[in-house]
Amino acid sequence: MGVLSRMTTVLKAKMNKLVERWEDPRETLEYSYQRQLELLQKVRRNLAEVATSRKRLELQVVRLRETAQRLEAQAREALAAGREDLAVAALQRKAELLQQVEGIERQAGELEAEQKKLETAEARLRAKVEAFRAQKEVIKAQYSAAEAQVRIGEAASGLSEELADVGLAVERAQQKTESMRARAAAIDELVASGALDDRTAIGGTGTGIEAELARLKASEQVKADLERLKQEVGRG
Amino acid sequence: MIVRIATEGQYELRGQALDELDSADDALLDAIEAGDEAAFARELAHVLEIVRTRGRRLDDDELEESDLVLPPPDTTLEEARELFRSYPRNLVT
């Protein structure tokens, strides 16, 4: 297994860096308990951060939808006043806003998945910590001192790997949360400055073609909205 | 053999499942060498699928060190390449 073995080597090295290995199981018992508590705390803190970021994105969605409604009302007023050009401009901004909303909703969903993963990881780590405490007592009672030392050492390696893995999960969740926070901040700024039409600058992933397609989609939406409003205004 | 899917958990694989994993490993290498993002995502998902469906999930109170550690399920091709770049050079044959 060439690829997977190579990845294992690198991942284990990375994990070892996150959690130092202990040679003496007697030291391990005291030291690892401290590390376990620290890491559990870190996981909880990170869970809270992920939850906060998610709430923020959800609030942003509500605000953007309100703004979209306001823009539609403005477009209706503009049409009633015979200013189709203003109506088109308002509807364009509305279509762009709604595209942003889609992106944010997708990210909120990803954050939710991340939150669930960390919750599972925390529960698993807690179970392993408990198992380790229980097993070492059994091992001490059943084996000779030398053999007990070896077996406790093995159990400690298993636990230490779990600690490192949760550390890895926390690290990844942090990276994702940070990038989403940056995106949310960028959208806030754009909404505040009213410069929402430069969609491609936000995600940083838009290619020329994607931007063109987005514009096309938006302009179709604008046309449909305009027709609908014209009929409404005509009736009223 | 104990296999960990990073950020997810550990599984025990035996016998034929290991052969399957071995051939999936080759396909993964092809995808990485070709720099094919879609193929990489597909082959990584396949590897993880073998581990999840053919392996026995370790209970939360089992304390074992893994023989293999597989990258997190959401690993991108770019990250996978990074894993190779940081592979200790003196171990590359």
Coordinates of C-alpha atoms in Angstrom, one line a residue:
Chain A
M1 CA 0.0 0.0 0.0
G2 CA 2.3 2.7 -1.3
V3 CA 0.2 5.8 -1.2
L4 CA -1.6 5.1 2.0
S5 CA 1.6 4.1 3.8
R6 CA 3.3 7.3 2.8
M7 CA 0.3 9.3 3.9
T8 CA 0.4 7.4 7.2
T9 CA 4.0 8.3 7.8
V10 CA 3.3 12.0 7.3
L11 CA 0.0 12.1 9.1
K12 CA 1.6 10.2 12.1
A13 CA 4.4 12.7 12.2
K14 CA 1.9 15.5 12.1
M15 CA -0.1 13.9 14.9
N16 CA 3.0 13.3 17.0
K17 CA 3.7 17.0 16.8
L18 CA 0.3 17.8 18.1
V19 CA 0.6 15.4 21.0
E20 CA 4.0 14.5 22.4
R21 CA 4.6 10.8 23.0
W22 CA 5.5 9.5 26.4
E23 CA 7.9 6.7 27.0
D24 CA 7.3 6.0 30.7
P25 CA 3.7 4.8 31.3
R26 CA 3.9 6.0 34.9
E27 CA 4.5 9.5 33.7
T28 CA 2.0 9.0 31.0
L29 CA -0.8 8.5 33.5
E30 CA -0.4 11.9 35.2
Y31 CA 0.8 13.9 32.2
S32 CA -1.8 12.5 29.8
Y33 CA -4.6 13.3 32.1
Q34 CA -3.6 16.9 32.0
R35 CA -3.4 16.8 28.2
Q36 CA -6.7 15.1 28.0
L37 CA -8.4 17.8 30.1
E38 CA -6.7 20.5 28.0
L39 CA -7.7 19.0 24.8
L40 CA -11.3 18.4 25.8
Q41 CA -11.5 22.0 26.8
K42 CA -10.0 23.0 23.5
V43 CA -12.6 20.9 21.6
R44 CA -15.4 22.5 23.6
R45 CA -14.1 26.0 23.0
N46 CA -13.9 25.2 19.3
L47 CA -17.4 23.8 19.3
A48 CA -18.6 27.1 20.7
E49 CA -16.7 29.1 18.1
V50 CA -18.2 27.0 15.2
A51 CA -21.7 27.5 16.7
T52 CA -21.2 31.3 17.0
S53 CA -20.0 31.5 13.4
R54 CA -23.0 29.6 12.2
K55 CA -25.4 31.8 14.1
R56 CA -23.7 34.8 12.6
L57 CA -24.1 33.4 9.0
E58 CA -27.8 32.7 9.7
L59 CA -28.4 36.2 11.0
Q60 CA -26.7 37.5 7.9
V61 CA -29.1 35.5 5.7
V62 CA -32.1 37.1 7.5
R63 CA -30.6 40.6 7.0
L64 CA -29.9 40.0 3.3
R65 CA -33.4 38.7 2.7
E66 CA -34.8 41.8 4.3
T67 CA -32.7 44.0 2.1
A68 CA -33.8 42.0 -0.9
Q69 CA -37.5 42.7 0.0
R70 CA -36.8 46.3 0.5
L71 CA -35.1 46.5 -3.0
E72 CA -38.2 44.9 -4.5
A73 CA -40.4 47.4 -2.8
Q74 CA -38.2 50.2 -4.2
A75 CA -38.4 48.7 -7.7
R76 CA -42.2 48.7 -7.4
E77 CA -42.2 52.3 -6.4
A78 CA -39.9 53.2 -9.2
L79 CA -42.1 51.5 -11.8
A80 CA -45.2 53.2 -10.4
A81 CA -43.3 56.5 -10.9
G82 CA -42.5 55.6 -14.5
R83 CA -38.8 55.1 -13.8
E84 CA -38.0 51.7 -15.3
D85 CA -34.3 52.3 -15.2
L86 CA -34.3 52.7 -11.4
A87 CA -36.5 49.6 -11.1
V88 CA -34.0 47.6 -13.1
A89 CA -31.1 48.8 -11.0
A90 CA -32.9 47.8 -7.8
L91 CA -33.9 44.4 -9.2
Q92 CA -30.3 43.8 -10.3
R93 CA -29.1 44.4 -6.7
K94 CA -31.8 42.1 -5.4
A95 CA -30.8 39.2 -7.7
E96 CA -27.2 39.6 -6.7
L97 CA -28.1 39.7 -3.0
L98 CA -30.1 36.5 -3.4
Q99 CA -27.0 34.8 -5.0
Q100 CA -25.0 35.7 -1.9
V101 CA -27.7 34.3 0.3
E102 CA -27.4 30.9 -1.5
G103 CA -23.7 30.8 -0.9
I104 CA -24.0 31.7 2.8
E105 CA -26.7 29.1 3.3
R106 CA -24.5 26.5 1.8
Q107 CA -21.7 27.5 4.2
A108 CA -24.0 27.5 7.2
G109 CA -24.8 23.9 6.3
E110 CA -21.1 23.0 6.1
L111 CA -20.5 24.6 9.5
E112 CA -23.4 22.5 10.9
A113 CA -21.7 19.3 9.6
E114 CA -18.4 20.5 11.2
Q115 CA -20.1 21.0 14.5
K116 CA -21.6 17.5 14.5
K117 CA -18.2 16.0 13.7
L118 CA -16.5 17.8 16.6
E119 CA -19.3 16.7 18.9
T120 CA -18.8 13.1 17.9
A121 CA -15.0 13.4 18.3
E122 CA -15.4 14.9 21.8
A123 CA -17.7 12.1 22.9
R124 CA -15.2 9.5 21.5
L125 CA -12.3 11.0 23.2
R126 CA -14.1 11.2 26.5
A127 CA -15.0 7.5 26.2
K128 CA -11.4 6.6 25.5
V129 CA -10.1 8.6 28.4
E130 CA -12.5 6.7 30.7
A131 CA -11.6 3.3 29.1
F132 CA -7.9 4.1 29.7
R133 CA -8.5 4.8 33.4
A134 CA -10.5 1.6 33.8
Q135 CA -8.1 -0.6 31.8
K136 CA -4.9 0.5 33.5
E137 CA -6.4 -0.6 36.9
V138 CA -7.3 -4.0 35.5
I139 CA -3.9 -4.5 33.8
K140 CA -2.1 -3.5 37.0
A141 CA -4.1 -6.1 38.9
Q142 CA -3.7 -8.9 36.4
Y143 CA -0.1 -8.7 35.1
S144 CA 3.4 -8.7 36.5
A145 CA 4.9 -5.3 37.0
A146 CA 7.0 -5.5 33.8
E147 CA 4.2 -6.8 31.6
A148 CA 1.7 -4.3 33.1
Q149 CA 4.1 -1.5 32.1
V150 CA 4.2 -2.8 28.5
R151 CA 0.5 -3.2 28.2
I152 CA -0.3 0.2 29.8
G153 CA 2.2 1.7 27.4
E154 CA 0.3 0.2 24.5
A155 CA -3.0 1.5 25.7
A156 CA -1.4 4.9 26.3
S157 CA -0.2 4.9 22.6
G158 CA -3.8 4.2 21.5
L159 CA -5.1 7.0 23.7
S160 CA -2.4 9.4 22.6
E161 CA -3.3 8.7 18.9
E162 CA -6.9 9.5 19.7
L163 CA -5.9 12.8 21.4
A164 CA -3.8 13.7 18.4
D165 CA -6.7 12.9 16.0
V166 CA -9.1 15.1 17.9
G167 CA -6.3 17.8 17.8
L168 CA -6.3 17.4 14.0
A169 CA -10.1 17.7 13.8
V170 CA -10.0 20.8 15.9
E171 CA -7.3 22.3 13.7
R172 CA -9.3 21.7 10.5
A173 CA -12.5 23.1 12.0
Q174 CA -10.6 26.2 13.0
Q175 CA -9.3 26.7 9.5
K176 CA -12.7 26.3 8.0
T177 CA -14.3 28.6 10.6
E178 CA -11.7 31.3 10.0
S179 CA -12.2 31.2 6.2
M180 CA -16.0 31.4 6.6
R181 CA -15.6 34.3 9.1
A182 CA -13.5 36.1 6.6
R183 CA -16.1 35.6 3.9
A184 CA -18.9 36.8 6.2
A185 CA -16.9 39.9 7.0
A186 CA -16.2 40.6 3.3
I187 CA -20.0 40.3 2.5
D188 CA -20.8 42.6 5.4
E189 CA -18.4 45.2 4.1
L190 CA -19.8 44.9 0.6
V191 CA -23.4 45.2 1.8
A192 CA -22.4 48.3 3.8
S193 CA -20.7 49.9 0.9
G194 CA -23.4 49.0 -1.6
A195 CA -20.8 47.5 -3.9
L196 CA -22.3 44.1 -4.2
D197 CA -22.1 43.8 -7.9
D198 CA -18.5 42.6 -7.8
R199 CA -19.5 39.1 -6.8
T200 CA -16.3 37.4 -8.0
A201 CA -14.2 39.3 -5.5
I202 CA -16.0 37.7 -2.6
G203 CA -15.4 34.0 -2.9
G204 CA -12.3 34.5 -4.8
T205 CA -13.2 31.3 -6.8
G206 CA -15.2 32.9 -9.6
T207 CA -13.7 32.5 -13.0
G208 CA -14.6 34.7 -16.0
I209 CA -17.1 32.1 -17.2
E210 CA -18.7 31.7 -13.8
A211 CA -19.1 35.4 -13.4
E212 CA -20.6 35.7 -16.8
L213 CA -23.1 32.9 -16.1
A214 CA -24.0 34.5 -12.7
R215 CA -24.6 37.8 -14.5
L216 CA -26.7 36.0 -17.1
K217 CA -28.7 34.3 -14.4
A218 CA -29.1 37.5 -12.5
S219 CA -30.3 39.4 -15.6
E220 CA -32.9 36.7 -16.4
Q221 CA -34.1 37.1 -12.9
V222 CA -34.3 40.8 -13.2
K223 CA -36.3 40.5 -16.4
A224 CA -38.8 38.1 -14.8
D225 CA -39.1 40.3 -11.7
L226 CA -39.6 43.4 -13.8
E227 CA -42.4 41.8 -15.8
R228 CA -44.1 40.6 -12.6
L229 CA -43.9 44.1 -11.0
K230 CA -45.1 45.8 -14.2
Q231 CA -48.2 43.6 -14.1
E232 CA -48.7 44.3 -10.4
V233 CA -48.3 48.0 -10.8
G234 CA -50.5 48.0 -13.9
R235 CA -53.3 46.3 -11.9
G236 CA -52.9 48.6 -8.9
Chain B
M1 CA -4.7 -4.4 10.6
I2 CA -5.9 -1.3 12.5
V3 CA -6.8 1.6 10.1
R4 CA -7.7 5.1 11.2
I5 CA -9.6 7.5 9.1
A6 CA -8.2 10.8 10.4
T7 CA -10.8 12.9 12.3
E8 CA -13.3 10.0 12.0
G9 CA -12.3 6.9 13.9
Q10 CA -10.6 3.5 13.8
Y11 CA -11.5 0.2 12.0
E12 CA -10.0 -3.3 12.0
L13 CA -9.5 -4.8 8.5
R14 CA -8.5 -8.4 7.7
G15 CA -7.9 -10.7 4.8
Q16 CA -9.5 -9.9 1.5
A17 CA -10.5 -6.4 2.6
L18 CA -6.8 -5.6 2.7
D19 CA -6.3 -6.8 -0.8
E20 CA -9.1 -4.5 -1.9
L21 CA -7.5 -1.6 -0.1
D22 CA -4.3 -2.4 -1.8
S23 CA -5.7 -2.1 -5.3
A24 CA -7.7 1.0 -4.3
D25 CA -4.4 2.4 -3.2
D26 CA -3.0 2.0 -6.7
A27 CA -5.9 3.8 -8.2
L28 CA -5.5 6.7 -5.7
L29 CA -1.8 7.0 -6.7
D30 CA -2.8 7.2 -10.4
A31 CA -5.3 10.0 -9.6
I32 CA -2.7 12.0 -7.6
E33 CA 0.0 11.6 -10.3
A34 CA -2.5 12.6 -13.0
G35 CA -3.5 15.7 -10.9
D36 CA -7.1 14.8 -11.6
E37 CA -9.2 16.4 -8.9
A38 CA -12.4 14.5 -9.7
A39 CA -10.6 11.2 -9.9
F40 CA -8.8 11.9 -6.6
A41 CA -12.1 12.7 -4.8
R42 CA -13.6 9.5 -6.3
E43 CA -10.7 7.2 -5.4
L44 CA -10.3 8.6 -1.9
A45 CA -14.0 8.1 -1.3
H46 CA -13.6 4.5 -2.6
V47 CA -10.7 3.8 -0.2
L48 CA -12.7 5.2 2.8
E49 CA -15.8 3.2 1.7
I50 CA -13.8 0.0 1.8
V51 CA -12.5 0.8 5.3
R52 CA -16.0 1.7 6.6
T53 CA -17.9 -1.1 5.1
R54 CA -15.4 -4.0 5.2
G55 CA -13.8 -3.1 8.5
R56 CA -15.1 -3.5 12.0
R57 CA -15.5 -0.2 13.7
L58 CA -13.4 -0.2 17.0
D59 CA -15.5 0.4 20.1
D60 CA -14.9 3.7 21.9
D61 CA -13.3 1.8 24.8
E62 CA -10.7 0.0 22.6
L63 CA -7.3 1.5 22.8
E64 CA -5.2 0.5 19.8
E65 CA -2.5 2.2 17.9
S66 CA -3.2 2.3 14.1
D67 CA -1.1 0.6 11.4
L68 CA -2.5 3.0 8.8
V69 CA -3.7 6.5 9.1
L70 CA -5.8 7.7 6.2
P71 CA -6.3 11.4 5.5
P72 CA -9.5 13.2 6.6
P73 CA -12.5 12.5 4.3
D74 CA -12.6 16.1 3.1
T75 CA -9.0 16.1 2.0
T76 CA -8.4 18.0 -1.3
L77 CA -6.0 16.9 -4.0
E78 CA -3.9 19.9 -3.1
E79 CA -3.7 18.8 0.6
A80 CA -2.9 15.2 -0.5
R81 CA 0.0 16.5 -2.6
E82 CA 1.2 18.5 0.4
L83 CA 1.3 15.2 2.3
F84 CA 3.6 13.8 -0.3
R85 CA 5.8 16.9 -0.5
S86 CA 6.4 16.7 3.3
Y87 CA 7.2 12.9 3.1
P88 CA 10.7 12.4 4.4
R89 CA 12.9 12.4 1.4
N90 CA 15.3 9.8 2.7
L91 CA 12.4 7.3 2.9
V92 CA 11.5 7.7 -0.7
T93 CA 12.9 4.9 -2.8

